[in-house]
mmCIF file of C-alpha atoms in Angstrom:
data_model
loop_
_atom_site.group_PDB
_atom_site.id
_atom_site.type_symbol
_atom_site.label_atom_id
_atom_site.label_comp_id
_atom_site.label_asym_id
_atom_site.label_seq_id
_atom_site.Cartn_x
_atom_site.Cartn_y
_atom_site.Cartn_z
ATOM 1 C CA MET A 1 -87.308 -70.032 -292.158
ATOM 2 C CA GLU A 2 -88.283 -72.863 -289.883
ATOM 3 C CA GLU A 3 -85.062 -74.596 -290.853
ATOM 4 C CA LYS A 4 -83.048 -71.547 -289.804
ATOM 5 C CA LEU A 5 -84.882 -71.313 -286.479
ATOM 6 C CA ARG A 6 -84.293 -74.988 -285.827
ATOM 7 C CA CYS A 7 -80.482 -74.516 -286.589
ATOM 8 C CA ASP A 8 -80.396 -71.466 -284.262
ATOM 9 C CA LEU A 9 -82.237 -73.359 -281.532
ATOM 10 C CA GLN A 10 -79.860 -76.319 -281.861
ATOM 11 C CA ALA A 11 -76.836 -73.983 -281.747
ATOM 12 C CA ALA A 12 -78.254 -72.263 -278.653
ATOM 13 C CA THR A 13 -78.901 -75.566 -276.987
ATOM 14 C CA VAL A 14 -75.281 -76.685 -277.690
ATOM 15 C CA ARG A 15 -74.011 -73.345 -276.330
ATOM 16 C CA ALA A 16 -76.131 -73.717 -273.182
ATOM 17 C CA ALA A 17 -74.934 -77.255 -272.647
ATOM 18 C CA GLY A 18 -71.328 -75.994 -273.070
ATOM 19 C CA LEU A 19 -71.921 -73.158 -270.544
ATOM 20 C CA GLN A 20 -73.471 -75.634 -268.115
ATOM 21 C CA LEU A 21 -70.455 -77.872 -268.445
ATOM 22 C CA GLN A 22 -68.092 -74.925 -267.946
ATOM 23 C CA GLY A 23 -70.131 -73.855 -264.885
ATOM 24 C CA ARG A 24 -69.829 -77.351 -263.386
ATOM 25 C CA HIS A 25 -66.100 -77.412 -264.089
ATOM 26 C CA LEU A 26 -65.600 -73.950 -262.456
ATOM 27 C CA ARG A 27 -67.713 -75.012 -259.447
ATOM 28 C CA ARG A 28 -65.533 -78.125 -259.066
ATOM 29 C CA ARG A 29 -62.352 -76.016 -259.313
ATOM 30 C CA ALA A 30 -63.729 -73.572 -256.712
ATOM 31 C CA GLU A 31 -64.531 -76.485 -254.369
ATOM 32 C CA GLN A 32 -61.000 -77.894 -254.793
ATOM 33 C CA ALA A 33 -59.511 -74.465 -254.156
ATOM 34 C CA GLU A 34 -61.650 -74.111 -251.019
ATOM 35 C CA GLU A 35 -60.511 -77.562 -249.827
ATOM 36 C CA ALA A 36 -56.820 -76.676 -250.524
ATOM 37 C CA ARG A 37 -57.245 -73.377 -248.599
ATOM 38 C CA ALA A 38 -58.771 -75.233 -245.643
ATOM 39 C CA ALA A 39 -55.901 -77.765 -245.761
ATOM 40 C CA ALA A 40 -53.349 -74.914 -245.908
ATOM 41 C CA GLU A 41 -54.920 -73.193 -242.888
ATOM 42 C CA VAL A 42 -54.780 -76.453 -240.955
ATOM 43 C CA GLU A 43 -51.076 -76.906 -241.883
ATOM 44 C CA LEU A 44 -50.382 -73.214 -240.986
ATOM 45 C CA ALA A 45 -51.946 -73.701 -237.526
ATOM 46 C CA LYS A 46 -49.794 -76.830 -237.002
ATOM 47 C CA MET A 47 -46.614 -74.923 -238.018
ATOM 48 C CA ARG A 48 -47.494 -71.982 -235.772
ATOM 49 C CA ALA A 49 -47.936 -74.425 -232.862
ATOM 50 C CA GLU A 50 -44.539 -76.043 -233.574
ATOM 51 C CA VAL A 51 -42.859 -72.590 -233.758
ATOM 52 C CA ARG A 52 -44.468 -71.599 -230.460
ATOM 53 C CA ALA A 53 -43.241 -74.855 -228.860
ATOM 54 C CA LEU A 54 -39.717 -74.324 -230.267
ATOM 55 C CA ARG A 55 -39.606 -70.747 -228.872
ATOM 56 C CA GLU A 56 -40.696 -71.873 -225.424
ATOM 57 C CA LEU A 57 -38.110 -74.677 -225.549
ATOM 58 C CA SER A 58 -35.420 -72.135 -226.665
ATOM 59 C CA SER A 59 -36.317 -69.614 -223.947
ATOM 60 C CA ALA A 60 -36.222 -72.454 -221.366
ATOM 61 C CA LYS A 61 -32.730 -73.440 -222.502
ATOM 62 C CA GLU A 62 -31.582 -69.829 -222.454
ATOM 63 C CA CYS A 63 -32.939 -69.510 -218.957
ATOM 64 C CA CYS A 64 -30.893 -72.583 -217.939
ATOM 65 C CA ASN A 65 -27.870 -71.144 -219.621
ATOM 66 C CA CYS A 66 -28.406 -67.877 -217.700
ATOM 67 C CA GLN A 67 -28.497 -69.822 -214.412
ATOM 68 C CA GLN A 68 -25.284 -71.637 -215.387
ATOM 69 C CA LYS A 69 -23.594 -68.415 -216.259
ATOM 70 C CA ARG A 70 -24.619 -66.998 -212.868
ATOM 71 C CA LYS A 71 -22.927 -69.974 -211.222
ATOM 72 C CA ARG A 72 -19.704 -69.708 -213.248
ATOM 73 C CA PRO A 73 -18.871 -66.264 -214.576
ATOM 74 C CA PRO A 74 -16.927 -66.213 -217.806
ATOM 75 C CA VAL A 75 -13.213 -65.702 -217.711
ATOM 76 C CA PRO A 76 -12.379 -62.224 -219.051
ATOM 77 C CA GLY A 77 -10.241 -62.024 -222.131
ATOM 78 C CA PHE A 78 -6.755 -60.776 -221.718
ATOM 79 C CA LYS A 79 -5.240 -58.539 -224.377
ATOM 80 C CA VAL A 80 -1.467 -58.392 -224.084
ATOM 81 C CA PRO A 81 -0.299 -54.942 -225.095
ATOM 82 C CA SER A 82 2.526 -54.693 -227.565
ATOM 83 C CA PRO A 83 6.024 -53.775 -226.297
ATOM 84 C CA ALA A 84 5.800 -50.463 -228.088
ATOM 85 C CA ALA A 85 2.561 -49.633 -226.226
ATOM 86 C CA LEU A 86 4.162 -50.584 -222.876
ATOM 87 C CA LEU A 87 7.103 -48.393 -223.609
ATOM 88 C CA ARG A 88 4.776 -45.456 -224.373
ATOM 89 C CA GLN A 89 3.276 -45.861 -220.838
ATOM 90 C CA ILE A 90 6.655 -45.196 -219.142
ATOM 91 C CA PRO A 91 6.755 -41.534 -218.050
ATOM 92 C CA LEU A 92 9.625 -39.587 -219.475
ATOM 93 C CA PRO A 93 11.697 -37.266 -217.278
ATOM 94 C CA PRO A 94 11.000 -33.562 -217.781
ATOM 95 C CA ARG A 95 12.943 -31.911 -220.551
ATOM 96 C CA LYS A 96 16.015 -30.259 -219.234
ATOM 97 C CA GLU A 97 17.414 -27.138 -220.734
ATOM 98 C CA LEU A 98 20.143 -27.605 -223.280
ATOM 99 C CA LEU A 99 23.725 -27.059 -222.135
ATOM 100 C CA ALA A 100 24.341 -23.859 -220.239
ATOM 101 C CA SER A 101 26.801 -22.788 -222.936
ATOM 102 C CA SER A 102 25.608 -20.190 -225.437
ATOM 103 C CA ALA A 103 26.040 -22.646 -228.296
ATOM 104 C CA GLY A 104 22.772 -23.900 -229.804
ATOM 105 C CA PRO A 105 21.812 -26.540 -232.373
ATOM 106 C CA GLY A 106 23.806 -25.954 -235.548
ATOM 107 C CA ASP A 107 26.664 -24.253 -233.845
ATOM 108 C CA GLU A 108 30.036 -25.901 -234.117
ATOM 109 C CA GLY A 109 30.693 -26.249 -230.368
ATOM 110 C CA PHE A 110 27.183 -27.475 -229.481
ATOM 111 C CA LEU A 111 26.865 -30.809 -227.717
ATOM 112 C CA PRO A 112 23.434 -32.104 -226.641
ATOM 113 C CA GLN A 113 23.167 -33.005 -222.960
ATOM 114 C CA TRP A 114 22.192 -36.633 -223.666
ATOM 115 C CA SER A 115 25.438 -37.223 -225.616
ATOM 116 C CA GLY A 116 27.589 -36.677 -222.483
ATOM 117 C CA ASP A 117 27.262 -40.322 -221.318
ATOM 118 C CA TYR A 118 25.995 -41.950 -224.510
ATOM 119 C CA VAL A 119 28.649 -44.687 -224.376
ATOM 120 C CA THR A 120 27.403 -45.842 -220.973
ATOM 121 C CA ALA A 121 23.779 -45.821 -222.244
ATOM 122 C CA VAL A 122 24.764 -47.863 -225.321
ATOM 123 C CA GLU A 123 26.614 -50.349 -223.190
ATOM 124 C CA ARG A 124 23.605 -50.641 -220.863
ATOM 125 C CA GLN A 125 21.302 -51.328 -223.804
ATOM 126 C CA ALA A 126 23.584 -53.678 -225.801
ATOM 127 C CA ALA A 127 22.098 -56.863 -224.325
ATOM 128 C CA ILE A 128 18.483 -55.828 -224.927
ATOM 129 C CA ASP A 129 16.717 -57.893 -227.611
ATOM 130 C CA PRO A 130 15.189 -55.495 -230.179
ATOM 131 C CA ASP A 131 12.407 -57.966 -230.859
ATOM 132 C CA THR A 132 11.087 -57.335 -227.326
ATOM 133 C CA ILE A 133 10.613 -53.647 -228.301
ATOM 134 C CA PHE A 134 9.583 -53.738 -232.000
ATOM 135 C CA GLY A 135 8.142 -57.270 -232.239
ATOM 136 C CA SER A 136 9.404 -60.151 -234.330
ATOM 137 C CA SER A 137 6.956 -59.853 -237.257
ATOM 138 C CA VAL A 138 7.727 -57.561 -240.114
ATOM 139 C CA PRO A 139 4.866 -56.383 -242.348
ATOM 140 C CA ALA A 140 4.966 -57.470 -245.975
ATOM 141 C CA CYS A 141 6.813 -55.121 -248.339
ATOM 142 C CA ASP A 142 5.264 -55.337 -251.823
ATOM 143 C CA LEU A 143 7.433 -53.243 -254.153
ATOM 144 C CA ASP A 144 4.727 -53.233 -256.849
ATOM 145 C CA VAL A 145 2.473 -51.391 -254.412
ATOM 146 C CA ILE A 146 5.212 -48.963 -253.301
ATOM 147 C CA PHE A 147 6.546 -48.362 -256.833
ATOM 148 C CA PRO A 148 3.583 -48.876 -259.250
ATOM 149 C CA SER A 149 4.120 -48.856 -263.019
ATOM 150 C CA LEU A 150 2.318 -45.511 -263.201
ATOM 151 C CA LEU A 151 5.094 -43.916 -261.126
ATOM 152 C CA PHE A 152 7.751 -45.119 -263.552
ATOM 153 C CA ARG A 153 5.726 -43.957 -266.582
ATOM 154 C CA GLU A 154 5.368 -40.481 -264.996
ATOM 155 C CA ALA A 155 9.136 -40.434 -264.503
ATOM 156 C CA GLY A 156 9.732 -41.468 -268.082
ATOM 157 C CA LEU A 157 11.260 -44.810 -267.132
ATOM 158 C CA PRO A 158 10.228 -48.278 -268.327
ATOM 159 C CA PRO A 159 8.557 -50.410 -265.639
ATOM 160 C CA SER A 160 11.334 -53.057 -266.077
ATOM 161 C CA LYS A 161 13.755 -50.659 -264.328
ATOM 162 C CA LYS A 162 12.128 -51.408 -260.953
ATOM 163 C CA LEU A 163 14.601 -52.462 -258.327
ATOM 164 C CA LYS A 164 14.222 -56.030 -257.106
ATOM 165 C CA ARG A 165 14.892 -57.036 -253.544
ATOM 166 C CA SER A 166 17.175 -59.801 -254.677
ATOM 167 C CA ASP A 167 17.383 -62.552 -257.251
ATOM 168 C CA SER A 168 13.884 -63.843 -256.481
ATOM 169 C CA GLY A 169 12.335 -60.559 -255.338
ATOM 170 C CA ASP A 170 10.322 -62.588 -252.749
ATOM 171 C CA GLY A 171 11.154 -61.789 -249.107
ATOM 172 C CA GLU A 172 9.238 -64.851 -247.832
ATOM 173 C CA LEU A 173 11.469 -67.235 -249.766
ATOM 174 C CA GLU A 174 14.560 -65.559 -248.378
ATOM 175 C CA ALA A 175 13.407 -65.090 -244.797
ATOM 176 C CA ALA A 176 15.817 -66.080 -242.087
ATOM 177 C CA SER A 177 15.069 -69.354 -240.372
ATOM 178 C CA GLN A 178 14.296 -69.524 -236.662
ATOM 179 C CA LYS A 179 17.742 -71.168 -236.078
ATOM 180 C CA GLU A 180 19.489 -68.294 -237.937
ATOM 181 C CA ILE A 181 17.584 -65.690 -235.867
ATOM 182 C CA LEU A 182 18.465 -67.413 -232.592
ATOM 183 C CA ASP A 183 22.120 -67.791 -233.677
ATOM 184 C CA TYR A 184 22.267 -64.078 -234.519
ATOM 185 C CA LYS A 185 20.767 -63.102 -231.168
ATOM 186 C CA ARG A 186 23.265 -65.359 -229.400
ATOM 187 C CA ARG A 187 26.255 -63.844 -231.236
ATOM 188 C CA MET A 188 24.998 -60.243 -230.607
ATOM 189 C CA GLY A 189 24.374 -60.952 -226.956
ATOM 190 C CA HIS A 190 20.628 -60.022 -227.169
ATOM 191 C CA ALA A 191 19.523 -61.960 -224.086
ATOM 192 C CA LYS A 192 17.429 -59.425 -222.101
ATOM 193 C CA SER A 193 13.977 -57.953 -222.531
ATOM 194 C CA TRP A 194 13.602 -54.228 -222.460
ATOM 195 C CA LYS A 195 11.613 -54.700 -219.214
ATOM 196 C CA ASP A 196 14.724 -56.065 -217.510
ATOM 197 C CA ALA A 197 16.590 -52.851 -218.230
ATOM 198 C CA LEU A 198 14.109 -50.676 -216.378
#
């Protein structure tokens, strides 16, 4: 029995020594954690001070920029309206009644009033460059978007029956050169802007 008590006492002593060792280790880790927390707080205080200084510097620069802007106001941006938008701003004359004759649209003898001097109007407009009205850029025309394969399937046609623009099917490759465009305008006599005809 004495032997058993001695063994139990020895085991308890070893356990107590182990617990003391663990306690010391935990205390050391707690002290290290406390030191790390204190160092982090010091670092955080430094960073806050730097941020504060940067904000003050930034607000001082903005204030200087504000004073410079007061001295020199910015130039307003100009948006040039498209020719079509300018044409829409021109007031149209009031609509006149159709010809005094009893004939109306669809009747055989009917002639609209505007057609009385259309030859003169066409001659007056012949020198106007259409690009000054409609613009010189043409939006892309993707036939696969306009005529999707689903449309052909619904019509019972194979997708290969799609119509191609030309041999290549690519409008960009076949676009007219600037020289060709200017040559065409010269041959057609398109020398005036629509504004000149007003």
